[in-house]
N, CA, C and O atoms as a GROMACS GRO file, in nm:
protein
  372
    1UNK      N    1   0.084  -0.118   0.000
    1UNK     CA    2   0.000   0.000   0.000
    1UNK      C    3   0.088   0.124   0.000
    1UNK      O    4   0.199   0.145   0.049
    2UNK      N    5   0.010   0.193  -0.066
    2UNK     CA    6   0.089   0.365  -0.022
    2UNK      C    7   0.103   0.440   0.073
    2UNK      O    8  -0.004   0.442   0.135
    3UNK      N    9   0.174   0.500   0.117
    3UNK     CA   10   0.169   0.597   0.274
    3UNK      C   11   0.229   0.673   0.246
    3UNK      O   12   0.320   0.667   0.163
    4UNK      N   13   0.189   0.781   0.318
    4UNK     CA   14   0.241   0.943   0.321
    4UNK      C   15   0.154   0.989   0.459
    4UNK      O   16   0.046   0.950   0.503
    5UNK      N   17   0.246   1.087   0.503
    5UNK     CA   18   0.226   1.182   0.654
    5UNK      C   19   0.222   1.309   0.580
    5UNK      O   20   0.263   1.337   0.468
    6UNK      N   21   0.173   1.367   0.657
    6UNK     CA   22   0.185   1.540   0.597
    6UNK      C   23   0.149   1.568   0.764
    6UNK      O   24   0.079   1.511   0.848
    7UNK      N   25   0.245   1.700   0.763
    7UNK     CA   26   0.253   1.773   0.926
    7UNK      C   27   0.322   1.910   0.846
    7UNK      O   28   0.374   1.918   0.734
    8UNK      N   29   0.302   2.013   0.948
    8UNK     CA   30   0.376   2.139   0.962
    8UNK      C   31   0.439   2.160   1.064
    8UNK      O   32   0.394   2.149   1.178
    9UNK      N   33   0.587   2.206   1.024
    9UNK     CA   34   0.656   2.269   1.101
    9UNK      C   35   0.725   2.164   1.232
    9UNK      O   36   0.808   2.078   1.205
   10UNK      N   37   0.694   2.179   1.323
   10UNK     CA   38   0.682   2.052   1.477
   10UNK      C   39   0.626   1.991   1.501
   10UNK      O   40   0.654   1.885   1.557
   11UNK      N   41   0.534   2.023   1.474
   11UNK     CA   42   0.377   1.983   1.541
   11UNK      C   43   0.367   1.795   1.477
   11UNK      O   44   0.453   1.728   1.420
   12UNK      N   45   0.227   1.760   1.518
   12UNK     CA   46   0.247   1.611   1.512
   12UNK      C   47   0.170   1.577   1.376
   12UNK      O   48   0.076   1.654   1.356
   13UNK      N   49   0.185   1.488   1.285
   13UNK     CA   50   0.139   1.470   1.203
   13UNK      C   51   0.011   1.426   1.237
   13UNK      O   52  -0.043   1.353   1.320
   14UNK      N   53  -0.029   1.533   1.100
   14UNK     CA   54  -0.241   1.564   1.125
   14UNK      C   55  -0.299   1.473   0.980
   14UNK      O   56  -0.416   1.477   0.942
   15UNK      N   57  -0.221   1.415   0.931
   15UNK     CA   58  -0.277   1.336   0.832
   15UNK      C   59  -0.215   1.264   0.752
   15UNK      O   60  -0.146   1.307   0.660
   16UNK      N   61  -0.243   1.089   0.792
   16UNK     CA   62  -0.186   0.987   0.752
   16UNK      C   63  -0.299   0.943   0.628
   16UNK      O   64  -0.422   0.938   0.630
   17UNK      N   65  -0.180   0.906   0.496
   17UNK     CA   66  -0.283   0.894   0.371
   17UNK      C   67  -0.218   0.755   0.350
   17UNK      O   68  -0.103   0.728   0.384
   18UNK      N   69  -0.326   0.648   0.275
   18UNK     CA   70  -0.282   0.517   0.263
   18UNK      C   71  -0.408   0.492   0.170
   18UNK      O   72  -0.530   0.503   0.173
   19UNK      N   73  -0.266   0.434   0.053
   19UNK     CA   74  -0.358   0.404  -0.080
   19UNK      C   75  -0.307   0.281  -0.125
   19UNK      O   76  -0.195   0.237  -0.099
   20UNK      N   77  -0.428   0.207  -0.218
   20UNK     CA   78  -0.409   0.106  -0.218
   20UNK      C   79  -0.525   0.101  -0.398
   20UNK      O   80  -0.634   0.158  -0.395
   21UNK      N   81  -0.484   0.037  -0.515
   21UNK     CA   82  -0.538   0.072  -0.636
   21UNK      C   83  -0.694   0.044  -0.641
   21UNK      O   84  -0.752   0.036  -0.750
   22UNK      N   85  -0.752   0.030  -0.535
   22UNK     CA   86  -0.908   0.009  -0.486
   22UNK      C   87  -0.967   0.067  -0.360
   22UNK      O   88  -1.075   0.031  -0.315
   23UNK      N   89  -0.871   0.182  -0.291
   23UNK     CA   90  -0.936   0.229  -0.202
   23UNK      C   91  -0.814   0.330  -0.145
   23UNK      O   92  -0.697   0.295  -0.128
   24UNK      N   93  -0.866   0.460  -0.121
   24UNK     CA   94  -0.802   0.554  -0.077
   24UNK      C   95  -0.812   0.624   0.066
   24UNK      O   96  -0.872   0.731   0.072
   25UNK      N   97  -0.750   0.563   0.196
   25UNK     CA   98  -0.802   0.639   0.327
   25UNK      C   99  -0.716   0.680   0.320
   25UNK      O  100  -0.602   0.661   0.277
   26UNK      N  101  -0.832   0.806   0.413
   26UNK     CA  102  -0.730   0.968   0.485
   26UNK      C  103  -0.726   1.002   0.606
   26UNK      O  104  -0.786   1.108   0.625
   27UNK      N  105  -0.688   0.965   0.682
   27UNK     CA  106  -0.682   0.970   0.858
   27UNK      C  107  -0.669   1.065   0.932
   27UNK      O  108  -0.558   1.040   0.979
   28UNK      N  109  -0.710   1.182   0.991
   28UNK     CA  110  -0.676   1.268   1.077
   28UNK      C  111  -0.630   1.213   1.177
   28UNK      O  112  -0.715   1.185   1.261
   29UNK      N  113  -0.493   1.177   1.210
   29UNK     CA  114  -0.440   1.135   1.307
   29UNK      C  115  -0.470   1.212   1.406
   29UNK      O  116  -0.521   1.159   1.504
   30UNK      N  117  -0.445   1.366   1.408
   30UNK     CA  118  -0.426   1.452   1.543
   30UNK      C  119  -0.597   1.475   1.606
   30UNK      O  120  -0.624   1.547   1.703
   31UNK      N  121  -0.706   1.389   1.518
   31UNK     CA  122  -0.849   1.411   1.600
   31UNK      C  123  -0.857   1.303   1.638
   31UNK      O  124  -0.951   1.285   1.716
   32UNK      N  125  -0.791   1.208   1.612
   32UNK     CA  126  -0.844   1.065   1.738
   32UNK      C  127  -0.859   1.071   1.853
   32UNK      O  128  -0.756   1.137   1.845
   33UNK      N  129  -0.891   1.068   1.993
   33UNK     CA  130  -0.866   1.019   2.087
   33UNK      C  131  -0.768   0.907   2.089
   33UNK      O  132  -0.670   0.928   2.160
   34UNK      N  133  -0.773   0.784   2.022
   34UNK     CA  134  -0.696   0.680   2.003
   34UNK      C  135  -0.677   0.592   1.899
   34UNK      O  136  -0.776   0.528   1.863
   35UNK      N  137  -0.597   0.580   1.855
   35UNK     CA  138  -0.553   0.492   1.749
   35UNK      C  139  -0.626   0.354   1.755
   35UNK      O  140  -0.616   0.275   1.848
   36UNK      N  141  -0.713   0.333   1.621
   36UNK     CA  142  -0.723   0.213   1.601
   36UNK      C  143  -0.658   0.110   1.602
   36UNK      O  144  -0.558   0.094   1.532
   37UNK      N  145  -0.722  -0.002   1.707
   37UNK     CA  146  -0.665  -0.147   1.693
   37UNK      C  147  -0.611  -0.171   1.547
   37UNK      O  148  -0.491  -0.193   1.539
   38UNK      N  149  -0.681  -0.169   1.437
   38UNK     CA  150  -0.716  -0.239   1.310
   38UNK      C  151  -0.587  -0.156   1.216
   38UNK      O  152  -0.519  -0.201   1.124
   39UNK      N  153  -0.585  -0.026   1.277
   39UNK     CA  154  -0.491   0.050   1.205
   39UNK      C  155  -0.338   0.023   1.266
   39UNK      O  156  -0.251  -0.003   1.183
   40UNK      N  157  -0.315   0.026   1.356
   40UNK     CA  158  -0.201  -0.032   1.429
   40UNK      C  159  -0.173  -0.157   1.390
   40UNK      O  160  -0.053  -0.183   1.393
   41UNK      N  161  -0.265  -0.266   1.344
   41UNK     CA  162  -0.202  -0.411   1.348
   41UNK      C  163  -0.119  -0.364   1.213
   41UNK      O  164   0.004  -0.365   1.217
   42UNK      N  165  -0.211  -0.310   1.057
   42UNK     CA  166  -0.156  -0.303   0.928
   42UNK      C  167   0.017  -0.248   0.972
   42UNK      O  168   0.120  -0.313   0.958
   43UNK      N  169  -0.002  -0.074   1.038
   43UNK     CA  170   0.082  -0.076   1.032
   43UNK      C  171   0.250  -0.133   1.045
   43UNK      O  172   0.356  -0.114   0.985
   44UNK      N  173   0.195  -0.226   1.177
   44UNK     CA  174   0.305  -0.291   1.240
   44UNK      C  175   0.308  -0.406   1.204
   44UNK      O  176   0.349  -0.489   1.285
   45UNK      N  177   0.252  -0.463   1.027
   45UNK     CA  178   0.255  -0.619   0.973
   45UNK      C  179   0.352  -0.617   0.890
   45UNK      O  180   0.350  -0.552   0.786
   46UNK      N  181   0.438  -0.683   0.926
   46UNK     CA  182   0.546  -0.654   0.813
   46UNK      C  183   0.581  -0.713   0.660
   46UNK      O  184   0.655  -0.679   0.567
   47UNK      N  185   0.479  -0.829   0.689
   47UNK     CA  186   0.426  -0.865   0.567
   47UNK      C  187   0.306  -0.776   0.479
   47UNK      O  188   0.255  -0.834   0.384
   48UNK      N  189   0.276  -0.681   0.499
   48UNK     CA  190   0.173  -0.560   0.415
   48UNK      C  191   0.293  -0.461   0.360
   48UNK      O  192   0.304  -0.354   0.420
   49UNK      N  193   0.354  -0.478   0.287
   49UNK     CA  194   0.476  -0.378   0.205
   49UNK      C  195   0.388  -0.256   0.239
   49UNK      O  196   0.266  -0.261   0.259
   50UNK      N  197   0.477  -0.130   0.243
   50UNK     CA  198   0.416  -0.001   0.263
   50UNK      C  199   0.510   0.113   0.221
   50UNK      O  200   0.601   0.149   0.295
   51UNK      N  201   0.483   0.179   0.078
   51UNK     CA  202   0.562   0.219   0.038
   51UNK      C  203   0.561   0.367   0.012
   51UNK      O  204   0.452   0.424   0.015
   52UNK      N  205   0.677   0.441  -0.014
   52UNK     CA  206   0.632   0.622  -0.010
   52UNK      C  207   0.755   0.643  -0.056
   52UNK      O  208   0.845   0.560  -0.057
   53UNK      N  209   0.761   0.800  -0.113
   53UNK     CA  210   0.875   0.863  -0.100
   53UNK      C  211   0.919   0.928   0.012
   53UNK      O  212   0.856   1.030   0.040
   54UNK      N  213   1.039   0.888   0.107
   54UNK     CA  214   1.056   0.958   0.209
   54UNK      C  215   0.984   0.893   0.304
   54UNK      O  216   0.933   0.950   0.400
   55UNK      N  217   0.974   0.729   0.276
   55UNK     CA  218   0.865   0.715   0.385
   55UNK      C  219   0.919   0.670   0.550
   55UNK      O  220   0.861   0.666   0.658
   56UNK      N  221   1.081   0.633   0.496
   56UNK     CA  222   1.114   0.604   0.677
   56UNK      C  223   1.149   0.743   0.711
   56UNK      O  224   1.201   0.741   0.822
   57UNK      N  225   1.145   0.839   0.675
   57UNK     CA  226   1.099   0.966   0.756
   57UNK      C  227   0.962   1.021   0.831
   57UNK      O  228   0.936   1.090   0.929
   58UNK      N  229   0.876   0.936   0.708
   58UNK     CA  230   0.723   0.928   0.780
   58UNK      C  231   0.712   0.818   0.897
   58UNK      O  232   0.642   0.839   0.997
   59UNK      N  233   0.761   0.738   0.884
   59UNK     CA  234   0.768   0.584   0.997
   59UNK      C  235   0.833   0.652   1.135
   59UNK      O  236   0.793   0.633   1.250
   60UNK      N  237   0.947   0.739   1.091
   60UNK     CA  238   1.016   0.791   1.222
   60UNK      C  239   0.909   0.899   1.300
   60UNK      O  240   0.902   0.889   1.423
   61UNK      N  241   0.849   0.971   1.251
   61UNK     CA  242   0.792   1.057   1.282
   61UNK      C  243   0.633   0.980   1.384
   61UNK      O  244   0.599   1.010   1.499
   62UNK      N  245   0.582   0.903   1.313
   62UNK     CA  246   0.494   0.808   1.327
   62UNK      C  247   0.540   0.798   1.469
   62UNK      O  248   0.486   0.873   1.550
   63UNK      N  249   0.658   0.691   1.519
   63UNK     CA  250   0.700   0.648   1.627
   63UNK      C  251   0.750   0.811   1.755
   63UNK      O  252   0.754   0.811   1.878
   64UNK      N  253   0.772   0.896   1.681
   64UNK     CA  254   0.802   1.019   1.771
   64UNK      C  255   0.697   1.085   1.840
   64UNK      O  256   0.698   1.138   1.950
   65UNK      N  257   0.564   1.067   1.718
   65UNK     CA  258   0.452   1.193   1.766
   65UNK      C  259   0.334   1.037   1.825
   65UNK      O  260   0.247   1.049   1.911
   66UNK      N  261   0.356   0.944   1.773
   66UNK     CA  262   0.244   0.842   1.853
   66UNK      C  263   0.265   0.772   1.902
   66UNK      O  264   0.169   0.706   1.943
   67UNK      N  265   0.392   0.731   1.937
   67UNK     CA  266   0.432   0.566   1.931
   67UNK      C  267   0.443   0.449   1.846
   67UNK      O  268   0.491   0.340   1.879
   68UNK      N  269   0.402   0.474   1.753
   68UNK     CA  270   0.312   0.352   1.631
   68UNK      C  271   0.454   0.291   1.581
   68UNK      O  272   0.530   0.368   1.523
   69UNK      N  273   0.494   0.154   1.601
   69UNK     CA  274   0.627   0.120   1.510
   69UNK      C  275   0.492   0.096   1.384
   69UNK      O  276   0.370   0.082   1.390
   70UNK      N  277   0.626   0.103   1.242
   70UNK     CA  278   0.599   0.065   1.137
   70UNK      C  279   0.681   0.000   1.053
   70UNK      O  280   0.783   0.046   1.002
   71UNK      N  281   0.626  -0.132   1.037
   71UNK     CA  282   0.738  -0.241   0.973
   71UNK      C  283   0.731  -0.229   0.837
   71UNK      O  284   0.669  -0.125   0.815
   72UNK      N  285   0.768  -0.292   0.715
   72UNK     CA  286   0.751  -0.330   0.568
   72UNK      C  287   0.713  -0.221   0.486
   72UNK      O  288   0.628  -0.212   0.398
   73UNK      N  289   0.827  -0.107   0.552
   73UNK     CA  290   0.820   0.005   0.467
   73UNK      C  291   0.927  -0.023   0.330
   73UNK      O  292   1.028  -0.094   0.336
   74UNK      N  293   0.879   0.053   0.205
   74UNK     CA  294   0.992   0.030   0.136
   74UNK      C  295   0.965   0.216   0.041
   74UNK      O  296   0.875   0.275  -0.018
   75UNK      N  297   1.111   0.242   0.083
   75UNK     CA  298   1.124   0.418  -0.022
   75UNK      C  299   1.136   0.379  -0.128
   75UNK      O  300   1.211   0.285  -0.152
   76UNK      N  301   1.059   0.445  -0.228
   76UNK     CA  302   1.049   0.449  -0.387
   76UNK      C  303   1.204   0.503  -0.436
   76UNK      O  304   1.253   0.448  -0.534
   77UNK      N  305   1.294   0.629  -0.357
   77UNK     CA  306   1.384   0.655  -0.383
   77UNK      C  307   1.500   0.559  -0.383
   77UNK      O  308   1.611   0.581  -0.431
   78UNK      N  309   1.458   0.447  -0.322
   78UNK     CA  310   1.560   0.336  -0.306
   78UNK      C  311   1.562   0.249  -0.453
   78UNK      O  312   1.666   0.222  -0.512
   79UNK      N  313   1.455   0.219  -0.491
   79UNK     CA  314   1.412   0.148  -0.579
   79UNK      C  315   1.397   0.202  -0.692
   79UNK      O  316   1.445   0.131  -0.781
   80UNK      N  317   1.341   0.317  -0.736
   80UNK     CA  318   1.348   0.364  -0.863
   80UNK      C  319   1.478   0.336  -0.922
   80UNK      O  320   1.472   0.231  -0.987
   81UNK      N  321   1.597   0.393  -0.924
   81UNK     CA  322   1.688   0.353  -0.978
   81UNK      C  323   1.722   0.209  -1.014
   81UNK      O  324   1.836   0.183  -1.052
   82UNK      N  325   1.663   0.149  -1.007
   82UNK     CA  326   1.703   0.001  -0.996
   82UNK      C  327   1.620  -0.050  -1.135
   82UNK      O  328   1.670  -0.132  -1.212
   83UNK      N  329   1.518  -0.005  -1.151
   83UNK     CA  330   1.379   0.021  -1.265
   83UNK      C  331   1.470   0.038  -1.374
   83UNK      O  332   1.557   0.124  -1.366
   84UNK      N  333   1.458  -0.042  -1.483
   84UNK     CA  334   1.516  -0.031  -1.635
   84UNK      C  335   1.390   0.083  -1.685
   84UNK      O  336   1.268   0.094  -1.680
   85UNK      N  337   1.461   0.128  -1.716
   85UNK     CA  338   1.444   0.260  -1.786
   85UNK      C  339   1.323   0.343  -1.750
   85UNK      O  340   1.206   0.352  -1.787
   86UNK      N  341   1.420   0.412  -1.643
   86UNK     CA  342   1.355   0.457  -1.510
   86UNK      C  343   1.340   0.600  -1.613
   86UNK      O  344   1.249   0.680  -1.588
   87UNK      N  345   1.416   0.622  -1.708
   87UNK     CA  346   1.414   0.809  -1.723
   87UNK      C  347   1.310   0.838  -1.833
   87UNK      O  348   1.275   0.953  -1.859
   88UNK      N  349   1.251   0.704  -1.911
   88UNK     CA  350   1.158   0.681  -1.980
   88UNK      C  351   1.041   0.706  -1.903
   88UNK      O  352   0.961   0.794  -1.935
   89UNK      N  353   1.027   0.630  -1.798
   89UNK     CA  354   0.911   0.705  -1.697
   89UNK      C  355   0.886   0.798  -1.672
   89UNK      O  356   0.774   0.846  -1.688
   90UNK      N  357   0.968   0.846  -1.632
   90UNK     CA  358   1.008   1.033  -1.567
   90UNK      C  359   0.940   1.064  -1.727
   90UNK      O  360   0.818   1.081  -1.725
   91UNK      N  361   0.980   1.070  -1.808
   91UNK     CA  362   1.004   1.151  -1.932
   91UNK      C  363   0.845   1.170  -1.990
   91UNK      O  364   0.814   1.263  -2.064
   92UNK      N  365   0.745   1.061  -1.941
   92UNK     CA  366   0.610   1.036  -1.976
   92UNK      C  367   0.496   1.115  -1.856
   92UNK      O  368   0.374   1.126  -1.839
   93UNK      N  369   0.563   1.137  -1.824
   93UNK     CA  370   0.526   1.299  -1.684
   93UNK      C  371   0.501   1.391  -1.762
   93UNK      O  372   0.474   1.503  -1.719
   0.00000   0.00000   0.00000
């Protein structure tokens, strides 16, 4: 699945996004009272790949402002390069 955090400045991230090619949630993390059971297990399954740009910066942040570990992250920046003819992609942007 996809993941991305978005926060300003210090403060704690106010919205966790997680996409998946049949369904798109958007989480206001900072209005919960408490974190879902159901959302906590995904995150911390390390068999559910979870992928972003920049995303063990989002995982770190995750664990700073909530506690939440997050396993079976993988950065696109790691991997793109690895993609045969990665600039062909780019180039279709």
């Amino acid at each position: 699945i996809g993941l991305d955090c978005e926060w300003i400045g210090k403060n704690k991230i106010s919205l966790l996004q997680l996409g998946h090619p049949k369904l798109i949630i958007l989480i206001r993390l900072h209005k919960l009272q408490r974190i879902p059971l159901e959302l906590l297990g995904l995150l911390m399954d390390n068999k559910i790949l979870k992928c972003g740009v920049g995303i063990y910066n989002d995982a770190a942040k995750l664990r700073y402002d909530y506690n939440i570990e997050t396993f079976g992250c993988v950065d696109m920046n790691d991997i793109f390069p690895l993609i045969q003819n990665n600039q062909e992609i780019l180039r279709d942007f």
